[in-house]
């Protein structure tokens, strides 16, 4: 299958080119040329299938032409080495818990899949060295990733131990929580953490400059693992199908509304792809924090990106959501079509805190600040007869200080997180000057 750019100014790319490049040469986002509908038999039998079986069928529709079946199956099964249960919260509202992976956030799915796919391509290229393709050079691939917290841990853990790949995580000194920091600074092996004297934007600038530096690119193979990569965002479609299957098992799949706490909109976009593949979802709701650029777009038809503001649901503090271009492309830039399928909501920190505390005290279910936006949107917008599922995108313990402050009680830390916290922090101090970062990379 080929991938085109949302800007329409770049040549079609193969899957491998799209994955290695991340962003198209015209700065657009890659889209698969086809989104195949899955057959009726698949939907008829979906309730009896496992998460991995379902995911393999979905993966085959996108990647089956490019990856041998056995390899793809292995990649999918190895990626999804954990569950994503739908848990009833109250009334017609359910939580799709996407925090059972190694770093307790949904980004584990995309990061693990991408790491394994890239690992497969590298292995394959090193076997077929003489094949002629401009992205094919042999040798180690270096993944550069800037993080304000969650992305770094998901990417670092997703790529941990994958042969042929080295990951450099750049994070702002003193700006990520201790729990987040230990998830990417204690790993060792093929993961190096760089503690940057600056803010997140500095980290991002260093990474972007590195990709544009000719000398550096001649010296080493560089790639990114950010959320716009097709290998990270498409696999997120898997759990929408699995959520449907679980609702169907309970006879509650009739009028399904899925609510997605959104920042860069990769997660929602994957759900829209699932819908395009025939998954019977009645409608979607995108829940925003105060960074409500998408919500405003739904209201007015105008897209006005602006600087992000800090909130307690900080993984959604995005002022110019990158996957918006994919949503526009998917619906032919029709505001009316987008509004028919997707509703919006926006909440202040006070409302998020109120929802988190109230839901906990009333039902015993502990939300994280992102999931709280999703829960609240369903509680306000669900119509009679509809069943709602919101994506619980991270475990509340990842935001322990915030959550404990809100519920006035202790949050138990899952064993997986405790294990990270027992590790020894190792990171390389780095200034925010590109010359220093470049000199470091040239020397390793
Ligand atoms: C990344 C993230 C989001 C936002 O997801 P997008 O795909 O960027 O919209 C929401 N919640 C958590 C916990 C996240 O880490």
Coordinates of C-alpha atoms and ligand atoms in Angstrom, one line a residue:
X1 CA 0.0 0.0 0.0
X2 CA 1.2 3.5 -0.7
X3 CA 0.9 6.6 1.5
X4 CA 0.1 10.1 0.2
X5 CA 0.8 13.4 2.0
X6 CA -2.1 15.5 3.2
X7 CA -0.4 18.4 1.5
X8 CA -0.5 16.6 -1.9
X9 CA 2.9 18.0 -2.9
X10 CA 5.1 14.9 -2.0
X11 CA 5.6 11.7 -4.0
X12 CA 3.7 8.6 -2.8
X13 CA 5.7 6.7 -0.2
X14 CA 6.0 3.0 0.6
X15 CA 5.1 2.0 4.2
X16 CA 8.8 1.8 5.0
X17 CA 9.5 5.3 3.7
X18 CA 6.5 6.7 5.5
X19 CA 7.6 5.1 8.8
X20 CA 11.3 6.1 8.5
X21 CA 10.5 9.7 7.4
X22 CA 7.6 10.3 9.7
X23 CA 6.6 13.6 8.1
X24 CA 6.3 13.8 4.3
X25 CA 8.8 15.9 2.4
X26 CA 6.2 18.6 1.9
X27 CA 5.6 18.7 5.7
X28 CA 2.2 17.0 5.3
X29 CA 1.1 13.9 7.1
X30 CA 1.0 10.5 5.5
X31 CA -2.3 8.8 4.8
X32 CA -2.8 5.3 3.5
X33 CA -4.2 5.3 0.0
X34 CA -6.9 3.0 0.9
X35 CA -8.9 2.3 4.0
X36 CA -10.4 -1.2 3.5
X37 CA -13.8 -2.1 4.9
X38 CA -13.7 -5.3 6.9
X39 CA -16.2 -7.9 5.9
X40 CA -19.5 -8.6 7.6
X41 CA -18.3 -12.1 8.9
X42 CA -15.6 -10.3 10.8
X43 CA -18.1 -8.1 12.6
X44 CA -20.5 -11.0 13.1
X45 CA -17.8 -13.0 14.9
X46 CA -15.9 -10.2 16.6
X47 CA -17.3 -10.8 20.1
X48 CA -15.7 -14.3 20.2
X49 CA -12.3 -13.1 19.1
X50 CA -9.3 -12.1 21.4
X51 CA -7.7 -8.7 21.4
X52 CA -4.8 -10.0 19.4
X53 CA -6.9 -11.8 16.9
X54 CA -9.0 -8.7 16.2
X55 CA -5.9 -6.5 16.0
X56 CA -4.2 -8.8 13.5
X57 CA -7.2 -8.6 11.2
X58 CA -7.1 -4.8 11.4
X59 CA -3.4 -4.7 10.9
X60 CA -3.6 -7.0 7.9
X61 CA -5.9 -4.5 6.2
X62 CA -3.3 -1.8 6.5
X63 CA 0.0 -3.6 6.4
X64 CA -0.7 -7.0 5.0
X65 CA 0.5 -6.1 1.5
X66 CA 3.9 -4.9 2.9
X67 CA 4.7 -7.4 5.6
X68 CA 4.6 -11.2 5.4
X69 CA 1.7 -12.6 7.4
X70 CA 3.8 -14.5 10.0
X71 CA 5.9 -11.4 10.7
X72 CA 2.9 -9.1 11.0
X73 CA 1.2 -11.5 13.3
X74 CA 4.3 -11.7 15.5
X75 CA 4.5 -7.9 15.6
X76 CA 0.9 -7.5 16.6
X77 CA 0.9 -10.3 19.2
X78 CA 4.1 -9.0 20.7
X79 CA 2.8 -5.4 20.8
X80 CA -0.4 -6.4 22.6
X81 CA 1.1 -8.3 25.5
X82 CA -1.5 -6.7 27.8
X83 CA -5.3 -6.3 28.0
X84 CA -7.5 -3.2 27.3
X85 CA -10.6 -4.0 29.3
X86 CA -13.9 -2.1 29.1
X87 CA -15.0 -1.5 32.6
X88 CA -18.5 -0.3 33.6
X89 CA -18.4 3.0 35.6
X90 CA -22.0 4.0 36.1
X91 CA -25.3 4.4 34.1
X92 CA -24.5 3.9 30.4
X93 CA -20.9 5.0 30.8
X94 CA -17.9 2.6 30.4
X95 CA -14.2 3.1 30.6
X96 CA -11.9 1.6 28.0
X97 CA -8.8 1.2 30.2
X98 CA -5.8 1.8 28.0
X99 CA -3.3 1.8 30.8
X100 CA -2.4 -1.8 31.2
X101 CA 0.8 -1.6 29.2
X102 CA 4.4 -1.2 30.4
X103 CA 4.2 2.6 31.0
X104 CA 0.5 2.7 31.9
X105 CA -0.7 4.9 29.1
X106 CA -2.3 4.3 25.7
X107 CA 0.8 5.5 23.9
X108 CA 2.4 2.1 24.7
X109 CA 0.3 0.5 21.9
X110 CA 1.6 2.8 19.1
X111 CA 5.1 3.0 20.4
X112 CA 5.5 -0.8 20.8
X113 CA 4.1 -1.4 17.3
X114 CA 6.3 1.2 15.7
X115 CA 9.4 -0.2 17.4
X116 CA 8.7 -3.7 16.2
X117 CA 7.8 -2.6 12.7
X118 CA 11.0 -0.5 12.4
X119 CA 13.0 -3.4 13.8
X120 CA 11.5 -5.6 11.1
X121 CA 12.5 -3.2 8.3
X122 CA 16.0 -2.8 9.6
X123 CA 16.5 -6.5 9.9
X124 CA 15.1 -7.0 6.4
X125 CA 17.2 -4.2 4.9
X126 CA 20.4 -5.6 6.4
X127 CA 19.6 -8.9 4.7
X128 CA 18.7 -7.3 1.3
X129 CA 21.5 -4.7 1.2
X130 CA 21.6 -4.3 -2.5
X131 CA 18.0 -3.4 -3.0
X132 CA 17.6 0.0 -4.4
X133 CA 15.6 2.4 -2.3
X134 CA 16.5 5.8 -1.1
X135 CA 15.7 5.3 2.5
X136 CA 17.6 2.1 2.7
X137 CA 21.0 2.4 4.3
X138 CA 22.2 -0.3 6.5
X139 CA 23.3 0.1 10.1
X140 CA 21.8 1.4 13.3
X141 CA 18.8 3.7 13.2
X142 CA 18.7 6.5 15.8
X143 CA 15.4 7.6 17.1
X144 CA 15.2 11.1 18.5
X145 CA 12.3 12.0 20.7
X146 CA 11.5 15.2 22.6
X147 CA 9.1 14.7 25.5
X148 CA 7.2 16.6 28.2
X149 CA 6.7 13.2 29.9
X150 CA 4.4 10.5 28.5
X151 CA 5.8 10.2 25.0
X152 CA 9.3 9.7 26.2
X153 CA 8.4 6.8 28.5
X154 CA 6.2 5.1 25.9
X155 CA 8.7 5.4 23.1
X156 CA 11.7 4.4 25.3
X157 CA 10.0 1.4 26.7
X158 CA 8.5 0.5 23.3
X159 CA 11.9 0.4 21.7
X160 CA 13.8 -1.1 24.7
X161 CA 15.9 -4.0 23.5
X162 CA 14.8 -3.7 19.9
X163 CA 17.9 -4.6 17.8
X164 CA 19.4 -2.1 15.4
X165 CA 17.8 0.9 17.0
X166 CA 19.1 3.4 19.5
X167 CA 16.8 5.9 21.2
X168 CA 17.7 9.4 22.5
X169 CA 15.0 10.9 24.7
X170 CA 15.3 14.7 25.2
X171 CA 13.4 16.1 28.2
X172 CA 13.4 19.4 30.0
X173 CA 15.3 19.4 33.3
X174 CA 13.0 19.8 36.3
X175 CA 9.9 19.9 34.2
X176 CA 8.7 16.3 34.2
X177 CA 7.4 14.5 37.3
X178 CA 9.7 12.1 39.1
X179 CA 7.4 9.2 38.2
X180 CA 7.6 10.1 34.5
X181 CA 11.3 10.7 34.6
X182 CA 12.2 7.3 36.0
X183 CA 10.3 5.6 33.2
X184 CA 12.9 6.6 30.6
X185 CA 16.1 7.4 32.6
X186 CA 16.5 4.1 34.3
X187 CA 16.3 1.7 31.3
X188 CA 19.9 1.6 30.0
X189 CA 20.5 -0.7 27.1
X190 CA 19.7 1.1 23.8
X191 CA 18.0 4.0 25.5
X192 CA 19.8 7.3 26.4
X193 CA 18.1 10.1 28.2
X194 CA 19.3 13.6 27.7
X195 CA 18.4 16.1 30.4
X196 CA 18.1 19.5 28.6
X197 CA 18.7 22.8 30.3
X198 CA 15.5 24.4 29.1
X199 CA 11.8 23.8 28.4
X200 CA 10.0 21.3 26.2
X201 CA 10.1 23.6 23.2
X202 CA 13.9 23.7 23.4
X203 CA 13.9 19.9 23.3
X204 CA 11.7 19.9 20.3
X205 CA 13.8 22.5 18.6
X206 CA 17.0 20.5 19.1
X207 CA 15.3 17.4 17.6
X208 CA 13.9 19.4 14.6
X209 CA 17.3 21.0 14.0
X210 CA 19.0 17.6 14.1
X211 CA 16.7 16.3 11.3
X212 CA 17.5 19.3 9.2
X213 CA 21.3 19.2 9.7
X214 CA 22.9 17.7 6.6
X215 CA 26.3 16.8 8.2
X216 CA 24.6 15.0 11.1
X217 CA 22.3 13.1 8.7
X218 CA 25.3 12.0 6.6
X219 CA 26.9 10.8 9.8
X220 CA 24.0 8.8 11.2
X221 CA 20.6 7.5 10.3
X222 CA 18.0 9.6 12.2
X223 CA 14.3 9.1 12.5
X224 CA 11.6 10.4 14.8
X225 CA 9.0 8.4 16.7
X226 CA 6.4 11.1 17.3
X227 CA 2.7 10.6 17.2
X228 CA 2.2 11.7 13.6
X229 CA 4.1 8.6 12.4
X230 CA 1.7 6.2 10.6
X231 CA 3.2 3.3 12.5
X232 CA 2.2 4.9 15.8
X233 CA -1.2 6.2 15.1
X234 CA -2.8 3.5 12.9
X235 CA -2.3 0.7 15.5
X236 CA -4.4 2.7 17.9
X237 CA -7.4 1.6 15.8
X238 CA -7.0 -1.9 17.3
X239 CA -8.6 -1.1 20.6
X240 CA -11.6 0.6 19.2
X241 CA -12.5 -2.7 17.5
X242 CA -11.8 -4.5 20.8
X243 CA -14.0 -2.1 22.8
X244 CA -16.8 -2.8 20.3
X245 CA -16.3 -6.5 20.7
X246 CA -16.5 -6.3 24.5
X247 CA -19.6 -4.2 24.3
X248 CA -21.1 -6.7 21.9
X249 CA -20.4 -9.5 24.3
X250 CA -22.7 -7.6 26.8
X251 CA -25.3 -6.9 24.1
X252 CA -24.6 -3.2 24.4
X253 CA -23.1 -2.4 21.0
X254 CA -26.3 -0.9 19.5
X255 CA -25.8 2.9 19.7
X256 CA -22.2 3.3 20.6
X257 CA -20.7 6.7 21.4
X258 CA -17.0 6.8 21.9
X259 CA -15.4 9.7 23.7
X260 CA -11.7 10.5 23.3
X261 CA -9.7 12.9 25.5
X262 CA -7.7 14.6 22.9
X263 CA -4.5 16.6 22.5
X264 CA -2.8 16.0 19.2
X265 CA -5.8 14.0 18.0
X266 CA -3.9 10.9 16.9
X267 CA -6.0 8.8 19.1
X268 CA -9.3 10.1 17.8
X269 CA -8.0 9.9 14.3
X270 CA -7.4 6.2 14.7
X271 CA -11.0 5.8 15.8
X272 CA -12.2 7.6 12.7
X273 CA -10.2 5.2 10.6
X274 CA -11.9 2.3 12.5
X275 CA -15.2 3.9 11.7
X276 CA -14.3 4.2 8.0
X277 CA -13.4 0.4 8.1
X278 CA -17.0 -0.2 9.0
X279 CA -16.9 -0.3 12.8
X280 CA -20.4 0.5 13.8
X281 CA -19.8 3.5 16.0
X282 CA -22.7 6.0 16.1
X283 CA -20.7 9.1 16.8
X284 CA -17.5 10.4 18.5
X285 CA -16.9 13.1 21.1
X286 CA -13.5 14.8 21.3
X287 CA -13.0 16.0 24.9
X288 CA -10.6 18.9 25.3
X289 CA -9.2 20.7 28.3
X290 CA -8.9 24.5 28.1
X291 CA -6.8 24.0 24.9
X292 CA -10.0 23.8 22.9
X293 CA -8.9 24.7 19.4
X294 CA -10.8 21.7 17.9
X295 CA -13.9 22.5 20.0
X296 CA -13.8 26.0 18.6
X297 CA -13.4 24.6 15.1
X298 CA -16.6 22.5 15.5
X299 CA -18.5 25.6 16.7
X300 CA -17.3 28.1 14.1
X301 CA -15.8 26.1 11.2
X302 CA -12.6 28.1 11.7
X303 CA -9.3 26.6 12.8
X304 CA -7.3 29.0 14.8
X305 CA -4.2 27.4 16.4
X306 CA -2.8 29.3 19.4
X307 CA -0.1 28.8 22.1
X308 CA -1.0 26.1 24.5
X309 CA -1.9 26.8 28.1
X310 CA -0.9 24.5 31.0
X311 CA -3.6 22.4 32.6
X312 CA -3.8 19.4 35.0
X313 CA -4.5 17.2 32.0
X314 CA -1.2 18.1 30.6
X315 CA -0.8 15.5 27.9
X316 CA -3.6 17.3 26.1
X317 CA -1.9 20.8 26.3
X318 CA -1.7 21.2 22.6
X319 CA -2.4 24.5 20.7
X320 CA -2.1 23.2 17.2
X321 CA -3.1 19.6 17.0
X322 CA -1.0 17.9 14.3
X323 CA -3.5 15.3 13.3
X324 CA -6.2 17.9 12.5
X325 CA -4.8 17.7 8.9
X326 CA -5.7 14.0 8.8
X327 CA -9.2 14.6 10.0
X328 CA -9.8 17.3 7.4
X329 CA -8.4 15.0 4.7
X330 CA -10.6 12.1 5.8
X331 CA -13.7 14.2 5.4
X332 CA -12.8 16.2 2.3
X333 CA -12.4 19.3 4.4
X334 CA -16.2 19.3 5.0
X335 CA -17.0 21.0 8.3
X336 CA -20.6 19.7 8.0
X337 CA -19.5 16.1 7.6
X338 CA -17.0 16.4 10.5
X339 CA -19.8 17.9 12.8
X340 CA -22.2 15.1 11.8
X341 CA -19.8 12.5 13.3
X342 CA -17.8 14.3 15.9
X343 CA -19.0 16.4 18.9
X344 CA -16.8 18.4 21.1
X345 CA -16.4 19.4 24.8
X346 CA -14.0 21.5 26.7
X347 CA -13.3 21.7 30.5
X348 CA -11.4 23.9 32.9
X349 CA -9.1 22.5 35.5
X350 CA -11.8 23.1 38.1
X351 CA -14.3 21.1 36.2
X352 CA -11.8 18.3 35.6
X353 CA -11.0 18.2 39.4
X354 CA -14.7 18.3 40.3
X355 CA -15.5 15.4 38.0
X356 CA -12.6 13.3 39.2
X357 CA -13.5 13.8 42.9
X358 CA -17.2 13.4 42.4
X359 CA -16.9 10.2 40.3
X360 CA -14.5 8.7 42.8
X361 CA -16.7 9.4 45.8
X362 CA -19.9 8.4 44.1
X363 CA -18.8 5.3 42.2
X364 CA -15.4 4.3 43.6
X365 CA -13.9 4.6 40.1
X366 CA -10.7 6.6 40.0
X367 CA -10.2 8.6 36.8
X368 CA -7.0 10.3 35.7
X369 CA -7.3 14.0 34.7
X370 CA -7.5 13.1 31.0
X371 CA -10.1 10.3 31.4
X372 CA -12.1 12.7 33.6
X373 CA -12.6 15.0 30.6
X374 CA -13.9 11.9 28.7
X375 CA -16.2 10.8 31.4
X376 CA -17.7 14.2 31.9
X377 CA -18.4 14.7 28.2
X378 CA -20.3 11.4 28.2
X379 CA -22.2 12.2 31.4
X380 CA -23.3 15.5 29.8
X381 CA -23.9 14.5 26.2
X382 CA -25.1 10.9 26.1
X383 CA -28.7 10.6 24.8
X384 CA -31.2 8.1 26.0
X385 CA -30.6 4.7 24.4
X386 CA -26.9 5.4 23.7
X387 CA -24.0 3.5 25.4
X388 CA -20.9 5.5 26.0
X389 CA -17.3 4.4 26.2
X390 CA -14.6 6.9 27.0
X391 CA -10.9 6.2 26.5
X392 CA -9.1 6.1 29.9
X393 CA -5.8 7.1 28.5
X394 CA -3.5 6.8 31.5
X395 CA -3.4 5.3 35.0
X396 CA -4.2 7.9 37.7
X397 CA -1.0 7.0 39.6
X398 CA 0.9 8.6 36.7
X399 CA -0.5 11.9 38.0
X400 CA -0.3 11.0 41.6
X401 CA 0.3 14.4 43.1
X402 CA -2.6 16.0 41.2
X403 CA -5.0 13.2 41.8
X404 CA -4.2 12.8 45.5
X405 CA -4.7 16.6 45.9
X406 CA -8.1 16.3 44.4
X407 CA -9.5 13.2 46.1
X408 CA -7.7 13.9 49.4
X409 CA -6.6 10.3 49.6
X410 CA -3.6 8.2 48.7
X411 CA -3.3 6.6 45.3
X412 CA -1.8 3.2 45.2
X413 CA 1.1 2.9 42.9
X414 CA 1.0 -0.2 40.6
X415 CA 3.9 -2.6 40.9
X416 CA 5.0 -1.8 37.3
X417 CA 5.5 1.9 38.3
X418 CA 7.2 1.0 41.5
X419 CA 9.7 -1.1 39.6
X420 CA 10.7 2.0 37.5
X421 CA 11.1 4.0 40.7
X422 CA 13.5 1.6 42.2
X423 CA 15.9 1.9 39.2
X424 CA 18.9 4.2 39.0
X425 CA 18.5 7.4 37.1
X426 CA 21.1 7.8 34.3
X427 CA 21.0 10.8 32.1
X428 CA 23.4 12.9 30.1
X429 CA 23.3 16.7 30.9
X430 CA 22.7 18.8 27.8
X431 CA 22.5 22.5 27.1
X432 CA 19.7 23.9 24.9
X433 CA 22.3 24.9 22.2
X434 CA 22.1 22.9 19.0
X435 CA 25.9 23.0 18.6
X436 CA 26.3 21.0 21.8
X437 CA 23.6 18.5 21.0
X438 CA 25.1 18.0 17.5
X439 CA 28.7 17.6 18.9
X440 CA 27.4 15.0 21.3
X441 CA 25.6 13.0 18.6
X442 CA 28.7 13.2 16.3
X443 CA 30.8 11.8 19.1
X444 CA 28.7 8.8 20.1
Ligands
LIG1 C1 -1.0 11.7 24.6 C2 -2.1 11.7 25.6 C3 -3.4 12.2 25.3 C4 -3.7 12.8 24.0 O1 -3.8 11.9 22.9 P1 -3.7 12.5 21.4 O2 -3.6 11.3 20.5 O3 -2.5 13.4 21.3 O4 -5.0 13.3 21.1 C5 -4.4 12.0 26.2 N1 -4.2 11.5 27.4 C6 -3.0 11.0 27.7 C7 -2.8 10.4 29.1 C8 -1.9 11.1 26.9 O5 -0.7 10.6 27.2

